[in-house]
Amino acid sequence: MSKIMVVEDDASLREIYSIRITADGYDVVSAGDGEEALAVAVREKPDLILSDVMMPKISGFDMLDILRSTPETADIKVIMMTALSSDDQRARGERLGANRYLVKSQVGIEDVVNAIHEVLGDRPAVPQSAAAQPAAQPTTPTPSQPMTQPVPQPMPQQPQTTYGPAQ
Amino acid sequence: MSLFSSKKTKKPSASETSGLAELALKTIHDGVLITDRNNIIQFINPAAITMTDCGSANNAIGLDYGLLIKLESKEGRELSDQENPLLNAMKNNQPLESFRGSLIVGQTNKRLPISISVLPADNLGGQKIITFRNITKELEEEGAQTEFISTASHEMRTPVATIDGYLSLCLNPATATIDARAKGYLDAAQTASKHLGKLFQDLLDATKLDDGRIRPKFKPMEMVGAVRTITNSFQTRATEAKLNLRFGSEDISPSDSRRLNQVVYGFVDPTFLVEIMSNLIENALKYTPAGGSIYVNVLGDGDRVLINVTDTGIGISADDLAHIFQKFYRADNSDTREIGGTGLGLYLVKQRVEAMGGRVWAESAFGEGSTFYVSLPRLTGEEYEKRMIAFNNNINGGIK
């Protein structure tokens, strides 16, 4: 079963993500900052890391940089999450090899779970309703759509359960 | 008993009064200029001499005011003739009330943030009085306030996200088991927490522009296509709400009732455009009951891009219409109270439209639907090509 590492400095949010992701059948390990995350990544070898960007000690970006330059962890899939939506941040995430870059105020926890499934290719992204699951589709090898759009996605496309502000 | 008739003090003579007036003009920190009917400077006070760095009254008197008072927008953008309220006031002999702009100081690269007003004198001379003041301190204070709101809003997002997250876990059968009553209460709690979250997000968005932390990043764009794309992204929601959402045809255009499938170019910040259109369309969706219609249209109107969002919804009363673009203003009637909102959406729209050199206004009557207009600077095909080349060069050659 795929293993996910959740890196988030807020303990409650860490718990919420862990519980929700476990409910989809994944194994979950977690870390409270970038430094701990690197140690846990080497030890646990997760298939995917879900990480906040703004954290104490070392930022999510620095952590990503180190992950990508360490052979044992270079191929781990990474989804970055941030409160900041600036284009330079997104570009930086892309450059450092993040598979996805999600902006907290625009996505909800269900979108995060969908993103995890998409990146791992173990179930295609499910739209708003919990429909019967269609056959799995292969993951795209390159960083996917949301990071490379020239025009930003209009907000209303997001499904109902929002992590932050309401639609 | 009148305040003015109680004491018997000697009134100043005409020359004393004149001396007092001169003293006032010499002492105050506000800059004062008087021009004749042809906009030539006849008088300039010391504060104005200092702020414009022109050296002496002699250097200014006899000049056209425009040679001395050169303005940019408060964000430091060049102001086209159309967008320059000082120019228009002086040209048309109209008053101008407290326009905030950036004064280009003399021959230097320095800029001074000012608030400038024009008052046509009500005598036969046709003179005009220009006053302006340095608003650096005001901006600092406003900045501190904005910073506070911004920090506070940002801090509050984590607890709000946490509340929403735990509520989601409660409501998800895969992670918790609850009875029907609890589900009802928790659903309601989650709706409230989402509303709170949106309020903080809107506050943050509003402050980001206020304190200059974000500035528009302009890009030459084909506007009809861009707005069509944004409109189309709302189709699902419109259908769910049983509303008819249409782009382009059968709209209400203030200048021309023909509808041409034009290609119209503008120079806008794409993110701002999305935010503006999203806000206006969301409002239309919110305030139009099922069965109604919403039309979004883009026209080239002379040298402007004119966008309108028209709905057949509940409309806005004349009283409210004057205030709807103010921060936190919400029209208060039985319909709106049920619908809910943060009162920041239109403030944000106005901010962003104006940051791009545009104008936004609304026409409506209570019970009769509304139309919101956004007017933005337009590019000709040629200008568009030129700017696209420059833009692409910057992207490829510039530092990211």
XYZ file of C-alpha atoms in Angstrom:
567
model
C 0.000 0.000 0.000
C 1.353 3.433 -0.890
C 2.923 5.435 1.895
C 2.337 9.149 2.259
C 4.352 11.536 4.402
C 2.565 14.628 5.667
C 4.818 17.561 6.514
C 2.963 20.351 8.321
C 3.951 22.399 11.322
C 0.450 22.811 12.744
C -0.344 19.719 14.828
C -4.112 19.827 14.265
C -3.790 20.153 10.507
C -1.265 17.362 10.525
C -3.766 15.141 12.353
C -6.620 16.107 10.024
C -4.616 15.284 6.904
C -3.349 12.017 8.394
C -6.822 10.803 9.323
C -8.338 11.759 5.989
C -5.548 10.247 3.933
C -5.526 7.046 5.992
C -9.250 6.724 5.287
C -8.399 6.324 1.594
C -6.277 3.297 2.369
C -2.818 4.833 2.531
C -0.163 4.405 5.205
C 0.672 7.766 6.679
C 3.768 9.056 8.438
C 4.253 12.659 9.406
C 6.785 15.324 10.299
C 6.478 18.723 11.906
C 9.181 20.587 10.012
C 11.508 20.302 7.031
C 14.435 18.934 9.021
C 12.398 16.149 10.594
C 10.849 15.484 7.200
C 14.212 14.749 5.619
C 15.111 12.289 8.363
C 11.725 10.572 8.136
C 11.881 10.473 4.326
C 15.171 8.636 4.310
C 13.994 6.226 6.994
C 10.442 5.540 5.772
C 10.861 6.018 2.030
C 7.332 7.339 1.354
C 5.907 7.198 -2.159
C 4.613 10.732 -1.899
C 5.249 13.713 0.319
C 2.568 16.278 1.030
C 4.293 19.340 2.380
C 3.563 22.859 3.515
C 5.932 25.512 2.194
C 6.125 27.902 5.104
C 7.635 26.049 8.013
C 10.130 26.726 10.767
C 13.755 25.582 10.531
C 13.915 24.965 6.791
C 11.255 25.933 4.279
C 9.393 23.437 2.179
C 11.368 24.611 -0.843
C 14.710 24.002 0.787
C 13.504 20.593 1.890
C 12.434 19.825 -1.680
C 15.779 20.944 -3.006
C 17.620 18.620 -0.661
C 15.228 15.744 -1.388
C 15.820 16.062 -5.108
C 19.572 16.155 -4.731
C 19.736 13.066 -2.494
C 19.717 9.810 -4.499
C 17.548 7.857 -2.032
C 14.805 10.460 -2.096
C 15.167 12.053 -5.509
C 12.224 10.226 -7.045
C 9.663 10.662 -4.307
C 6.578 12.430 -5.601
C 5.979 15.765 -3.922
C 2.891 17.929 -3.546
C 3.628 21.393 -2.143
C 0.992 23.435 -0.356
C 1.149 27.078 0.392
C -0.840 30.003 1.609
C 0.872 32.202 -0.964
C -0.352 32.254 -4.509
C 2.345 34.288 -6.240
C 3.590 33.119 -9.605
C 7.245 33.181 -8.575
C 6.471 30.755 -5.783
C 4.760 28.447 -8.224
C 7.616 28.709 -10.684
C 10.090 27.979 -7.935
C 8.126 24.890 -6.951
C 8.129 23.748 -10.552
C 11.849 24.327 -10.940
C 12.609 22.340 -7.837
C 10.636 19.414 -9.155
C 7.375 19.528 -7.229
C 4.758 17.354 -8.896
C 1.970 19.654 -7.818
C 1.721 23.062 -6.245
C -1.530 23.783 -4.415
C -2.658 27.079 -2.976
C -4.387 26.538 0.360
C -6.981 29.236 -0.093
C -8.090 27.771 -3.404
C -8.209 24.060 -2.608
C -10.006 21.959 -0.039
C -8.980 18.758 1.637
C -10.840 16.686 -0.957
C -8.845 18.363 -3.737
C -5.665 17.471 -1.900
C -6.738 13.831 -1.651
C -7.650 13.845 -5.337
C -4.273 15.312 -6.174
C -2.555 12.540 -4.246
C -4.485 9.910 -6.199
C -3.712 11.642 -9.472
C -0.015 11.981 -8.843
C 0.277 8.372 -7.738
C -1.960 7.221 -10.576
C -3.861 4.820 -8.368
C -7.277 6.231 -9.143
C -8.233 9.030 -11.516
C -9.341 12.346 -9.976
C -12.983 12.121 -8.950
C -15.080 15.227 -9.653
C -17.522 16.610 -7.083
C -19.792 13.632 -6.479
C -18.483 10.326 -5.131
C -19.252 8.426 -8.334
C -18.421 4.782 -9.057
C -14.730 4.565 -9.780
C -13.758 4.274 -13.425
C -10.633 2.363 -14.553
C -7.351 3.827 -13.391
C -5.423 5.968 -15.861
C -1.661 6.352 -16.151
C -0.091 9.367 -14.463
C 1.402 12.057 -16.625
C 5.171 11.955 -16.265
C 5.662 15.726 -16.351
C 4.354 18.131 -13.730
C 0.669 18.398 -14.437
C -1.584 21.172 -15.605
C -2.183 23.425 -12.629
C 1.388 24.624 -12.424
C 1.939 25.628 -15.995
C -1.154 27.550 -16.937
C -0.533 31.030 -18.223
C -3.944 32.206 -17.040
C -4.771 31.258 -13.452
C -7.689 28.883 -12.864
C -10.813 30.744 -11.870
C -11.649 29.868 -8.293
C -15.176 28.500 -8.708
C -13.963 25.288 -10.297
C -13.097 23.924 -6.877
C -15.446 21.328 -5.332
C -17.479 22.050 -2.239
C -15.397 20.937 0.698
C -12.971 23.746 1.129
C -10.008 23.750 3.398
C -10.156 27.473 3.871
C -12.533 30.136 2.676
C -15.948 29.292 1.310
C -16.950 29.577 -2.303
C -26.839 84.542 21.461
C -24.701 84.465 18.391
C -21.128 83.310 18.770
C -19.996 86.115 16.560
C -21.773 89.098 18.111
C -20.756 88.772 21.753
C -17.510 90.679 21.885
C -16.646 94.096 20.678
C -13.173 93.638 19.285
C -11.720 95.765 16.596
C -12.119 94.071 13.204
C -8.935 93.913 11.164
C -8.555 96.415 8.339
C -8.521 95.296 4.749
C -4.747 95.444 4.583
C -4.401 93.579 7.864
C -6.696 90.844 6.530
C -4.679 90.664 3.385
C -1.534 90.415 5.478
C -3.078 87.621 7.504
C -4.055 85.764 4.333
C -0.533 86.092 3.049
C 0.808 84.813 6.352
C -1.421 81.767 6.084
C -0.308 80.953 2.537
C 3.332 81.456 3.463
C 3.173 79.231 6.515
C 0.998 76.291 5.657
C 2.485 73.015 4.475
C -0.141 72.613 1.804
C 0.957 73.738 -1.630
C -1.177 76.417 -3.275
C -1.117 77.565 -6.886
C -3.356 80.021 -8.611
C -3.624 79.970 -12.389
C -5.426 82.289 -14.768
C -8.183 81.060 -17.064
C -5.566 79.763 -19.498
C -3.907 77.646 -16.842
C -0.868 79.887 -16.530
C 0.504 80.137 -13.000
C 0.012 83.525 -11.387
C 0.803 82.639 -7.802
C 2.670 79.906 -5.981
C 3.207 79.575 -2.250
C 6.444 78.456 -0.546
C 5.174 74.958 0.251
C 4.406 74.368 -3.425
C 7.810 75.724 -4.420
C 9.451 73.250 -2.052
C 7.381 70.246 -3.067
C 7.851 70.834 -6.784
C 11.485 71.756 -6.261
C 11.233 74.651 -8.690
C 13.538 76.886 -6.683
C 11.567 80.131 -6.586
C 8.225 81.703 -7.386
C 9.776 83.384 -10.414
C 10.606 80.025 -11.920
C 6.970 79.026 -11.752
C 4.994 82.161 -12.487
C 4.175 82.442 -16.159
C 4.447 78.721 -16.794
C 1.617 76.430 -17.730
C 0.695 74.535 -14.563
C 1.281 71.231 -16.376
C 4.987 71.974 -16.627
C 5.194 72.132 -12.875
C 2.624 69.626 -11.668
C 3.394 66.362 -13.424
C 1.455 63.444 -12.084
C 1.645 59.708 -12.174
C -0.927 57.351 -10.717
C -0.480 56.591 -7.052
C 0.953 53.221 -8.028
C 3.606 54.955 -10.083
C 2.012 54.283 -13.477
C 1.980 56.777 -16.275
C -1.396 58.487 -16.539
C -2.872 58.760 -19.990
C -4.649 62.036 -20.711
C -7.968 60.315 -20.287
C -7.106 58.974 -16.874
C -5.593 62.174 -15.536
C -8.249 63.905 -13.428
C -6.074 66.992 -12.885
C -5.712 67.501 -16.605
C -9.413 67.079 -17.138
C -10.361 69.386 -14.310
C -8.042 72.128 -15.562
C -9.086 71.653 -19.158
C -12.780 71.773 -18.416
C -12.683 74.244 -15.543
C -14.174 71.652 -13.221
C -13.477 71.065 -9.541
C -11.357 68.111 -8.517
C -11.675 66.702 -5.061
C -8.639 65.140 -3.396
C -7.117 63.076 -6.130
C -4.352 60.845 -4.845
C -1.431 60.695 -7.175
C 2.323 60.715 -7.403
C 4.031 64.054 -8.078
C 7.156 63.881 -10.191
C 9.515 66.208 -8.339
C 11.215 68.702 -10.634
C 13.789 67.125 -12.884
C 14.591 64.379 -10.438
C 13.502 60.769 -10.311
C 11.860 61.411 -6.986
C 8.178 60.960 -6.468
C 6.054 62.565 -3.806
C 2.702 61.054 -2.893
C 0.157 63.860 -2.863
C -3.524 64.547 -2.636
C -4.423 67.313 -5.075
C -7.569 69.403 -5.521
C -8.703 72.008 -8.010
C -11.199 74.754 -7.300
C -12.357 77.102 -10.022
C -12.659 80.554 -8.457
C -16.186 81.867 -8.482
C -15.216 85.321 -9.673
C -15.172 86.705 -13.180
C -11.434 86.224 -13.533
C -11.802 82.550 -14.445
C -8.905 81.640 -12.201
C -8.282 78.237 -10.759
C -6.855 77.359 -7.395
C -4.816 74.207 -7.103
C -4.001 72.865 -3.664
C -2.059 69.784 -2.801
C -0.495 68.177 0.219
C 2.131 65.590 0.983
C 0.368 62.424 2.090
C 3.429 60.354 2.947
C 2.521 60.226 6.621
C -1.112 59.396 5.909
C -0.033 56.567 3.655
C 2.272 55.257 6.364
C -0.520 55.240 8.890
C -2.858 53.571 6.460
C -0.111 51.122 5.666
C 0.296 50.222 9.319
C -3.424 49.654 9.582
C -3.451 47.516 6.476
C -0.494 45.560 7.734
C -2.321 44.858 10.960
C -5.449 43.651 9.191
C -3.345 41.572 6.872
C -1.355 39.913 9.650
C -4.429 39.314 11.748
C -6.339 37.804 8.828
C -3.414 35.592 7.946
C -3.047 34.371 11.518
C -6.701 33.529 11.705
C -6.614 31.308 8.652
C -5.010 28.372 10.378
C -7.611 28.013 13.140
C -10.346 28.458 10.531
C -8.780 25.753 8.380
C -8.521 23.540 11.422
C -12.175 23.988 12.312
C -13.185 23.259 8.741
C -10.884 20.254 8.613
C -12.256 18.608 11.749
C -15.809 19.307 10.634
C -15.015 17.603 7.327
C -13.753 14.588 9.197
C -16.968 14.472 11.238
C -19.113 14.685 8.143
C -17.184 12.088 6.175
C -18.594 8.569 6.760
C -15.154 7.122 6.096
C -13.665 8.898 9.083
C -16.528 9.269 11.591
C -20.009 8.016 12.404
C -22.641 10.554 13.398
C -26.403 10.642 13.664
C -28.669 12.694 11.434
C -29.120 15.475 13.971
C -25.382 15.911 14.449
C -24.946 15.974 10.696
C -27.396 18.838 10.410
C -25.684 20.890 13.104
C -22.222 20.178 11.798
C -23.225 21.074 8.243
C -24.442 24.401 9.538
C -21.227 24.882 11.508
C -19.183 24.155 8.426
C -21.125 26.662 6.338
C -20.434 29.308 8.952
C -16.763 28.449 9.127
C -16.469 28.648 5.349
C -18.046 32.052 5.451
C -15.560 33.133 8.088
C -12.736 31.806 5.987
C -13.956 33.717 2.954
C -14.178 36.884 4.992
C -10.538 36.576 6.036
C -9.490 35.755 2.506
C -11.324 38.783 1.135
C -9.797 40.989 3.821
C -6.377 39.709 2.941
C -6.986 40.249 -0.761
C -8.192 43.757 -0.141
C -5.171 44.636 1.972
C -2.674 43.163 -0.462
C -3.443 45.881 -2.944
C -3.929 48.610 -0.337
C -0.482 48.264 1.080
C 1.202 47.877 -2.256
C 2.396 44.366 -1.578
C 1.030 43.346 -4.890
C 1.022 45.426 -7.994
C -0.672 44.576 -11.238
C 1.469 42.583 -13.625
C 0.283 43.757 -16.982
C 0.037 41.528 -19.984
C -1.364 42.290 -23.431
C -4.459 40.101 -23.822
C -7.277 39.377 -26.170
C -10.202 40.298 -23.964
C -13.185 38.616 -25.616
C -11.572 35.207 -25.376
C -10.281 35.766 -21.869
C -13.644 36.852 -20.482
C -15.437 34.093 -22.385
C -13.181 31.494 -20.760
C -13.869 32.865 -17.313
C -17.613 32.998 -17.985
C -17.654 29.417 -19.239
C -16.080 28.194 -16.036
C -19.266 29.285 -14.254
C -21.614 27.321 -16.505
C -21.892 24.346 -14.189
C -22.827 26.508 -11.243
C -25.300 28.461 -13.311
C -26.994 25.283 -14.494
C -27.138 23.949 -10.937
C -28.775 27.181 -9.830
C -31.195 26.944 -12.770
C -29.879 30.135 -14.261
C -29.228 30.957 -17.867
C -25.653 32.227 -18.248
C -24.692 33.557 -21.642
C -21.613 35.157 -23.051
C -21.830 37.739 -25.756
C -25.168 37.967 -27.515
C -28.389 39.678 -26.558
C -26.708 41.888 -24.047
C -27.393 45.422 -23.072
C -24.706 47.634 -24.429
C -24.805 51.286 -23.428
C -23.212 52.538 -26.594
C -24.301 50.223 -29.351
C -27.046 47.682 -29.644
C -25.319 45.711 -32.388
C -23.321 42.767 -31.216
C -20.191 42.005 -33.144
C -17.944 39.060 -32.523
C -14.940 41.249 -32.186
C -11.416 40.697 -31.224
C -10.623 43.271 -28.576
C -7.223 43.829 -27.048
C -6.439 45.105 -23.597
C -3.486 45.465 -21.268
C -4.436 43.891 -17.983
C -3.270 41.781 -15.096
C -4.735 38.337 -15.863
C -5.166 37.438 -12.190
C -6.990 40.659 -11.513
C -9.214 40.060 -14.515
C -10.178 36.635 -13.218
C -10.865 38.051 -9.751
C -12.933 40.908 -11.105
C -15.037 38.799 -13.452
C -15.437 36.024 -10.886
C -16.700 38.470 -8.321
C -19.188 40.081 -10.678
C -20.469 36.805 -12.071
C -20.709 35.242 -8.616
C -22.738 38.216 -7.447
C -25.042 37.858 -10.433
C -25.464 34.173 -9.660
C -26.105 34.869 -5.992
C -28.632 37.615 -6.442
C -30.638 36.175 -9.320
C -33.418 33.748 -8.405
C -33.826 30.449 -10.275
C -35.168 30.840 -13.781
C -33.349 34.108 -14.342
C -30.606 35.066 -16.765
C -27.111 36.471 -16.689
C -25.364 37.981 -19.695
C -21.688 38.708 -19.910
C -20.428 40.733 -22.817
C -17.219 42.321 -24.027
C -17.182 45.171 -26.514
C -14.629 47.451 -27.970
C -16.021 50.903 -27.339
C -13.733 53.469 -28.923
C -10.472 53.369 -27.017
C -11.925 51.403 -24.143
C -12.751 47.781 -23.547
C -16.261 47.661 -22.156
C -17.372 44.616 -20.224
C -20.805 44.245 -18.764
C -22.401 41.673 -16.510
C -26.171 41.952 -16.607
C -28.568 39.964 -14.490
C -32.336 39.740 -14.114
C -32.022 39.447 -10.364
C -33.241 41.331 -7.338
C -31.632 44.608 -8.295
C -30.167 47.390 -6.173
C -32.029 50.407 -4.828
C -30.881 53.911 -5.667
C -29.855 54.463 -2.050
C -27.622 51.409 -1.999
C -26.232 52.021 -5.473
C -24.195 54.974 -4.243
C -22.431 52.803 -1.663
C -22.036 49.319 -3.017
C -18.366 49.701 -3.880
C -17.442 50.676 -0.347
C -15.623 48.293 1.986
C -18.021 46.054 3.922
C -21.097 47.720 2.501
C -23.964 45.323 2.034
C -27.360 46.337 0.785
C -29.658 45.505 3.636
C -33.035 44.132 2.743
C -34.867 40.882 3.331
C -33.437 39.346 0.146
C -29.788 40.136 0.754
C -29.858 39.171 4.391
C -30.721 35.655 3.407
C -28.144 35.469 0.669
C -25.085 36.314 2.698
C -21.785 37.823 1.674
C -18.791 39.644 3.048
C -19.361 43.107 1.622
C -15.824 43.163 0.276
C -16.340 41.718 -3.180
C -17.193 44.956 -4.967
C -14.596 46.933 -3.047
C -12.041 44.472 -4.326
C -13.398 44.745 -7.856
C -13.153 48.528 -7.794
C -9.637 48.448 -6.399
C -8.415 46.084 -9.014
C -10.187 47.786 -11.906
C -8.741 51.140 -10.905
C -5.278 49.692 -10.427
C -5.442 48.793 -14.113
C -6.508 52.268 -15.129
C -10.173 51.390 -15.503
C -13.557 52.309 -14.141
C -16.390 50.261 -12.730
C -19.971 51.326 -12.182
C -23.425 49.845 -11.883
C -26.893 50.543 -13.150
C -29.832 49.027 -11.409
C -33.234 49.483 -9.865
C -34.612 47.524 -6.970
C -36.529 44.513 -8.260
C -35.375 45.076 -11.819
C -32.019 43.417 -12.227
C -28.582 44.998 -12.450
C -25.831 45.687 -14.898
C -22.233 46.138 -13.828
C -19.891 47.841 -16.258
C -16.133 47.647 -16.357
C -14.258 49.970 -18.673
C -10.572 49.296 -19.290
C -7.899 50.787 -21.543
C -7.868 49.211 -24.950
C -5.005 48.413 -27.323
C -5.167 48.548 -31.083
C -4.097 45.449 -32.976
C -0.753 47.065 -33.682
C -0.122 48.067 -30.090
C -1.057 44.553 -29.035
C 1.522 43.031 -31.382
C 4.207 45.399 -30.167
C 3.519 44.755 -26.531
C 3.349 41.001 -27.018
C 6.821 41.068 -28.506
C 8.110 43.171 -25.621
C 6.338 40.962 -23.117
C 7.771 37.760 -24.575
C 11.235 39.235 -24.681
C 10.977 40.097 -21.030
C 9.846 36.597 -20.162
C 12.689 34.988 -22.055
C 15.412 37.405 -21.206
C 14.294 38.610 -17.839
C 15.163 37.247 -14.443
C 12.419 35.133 -12.865
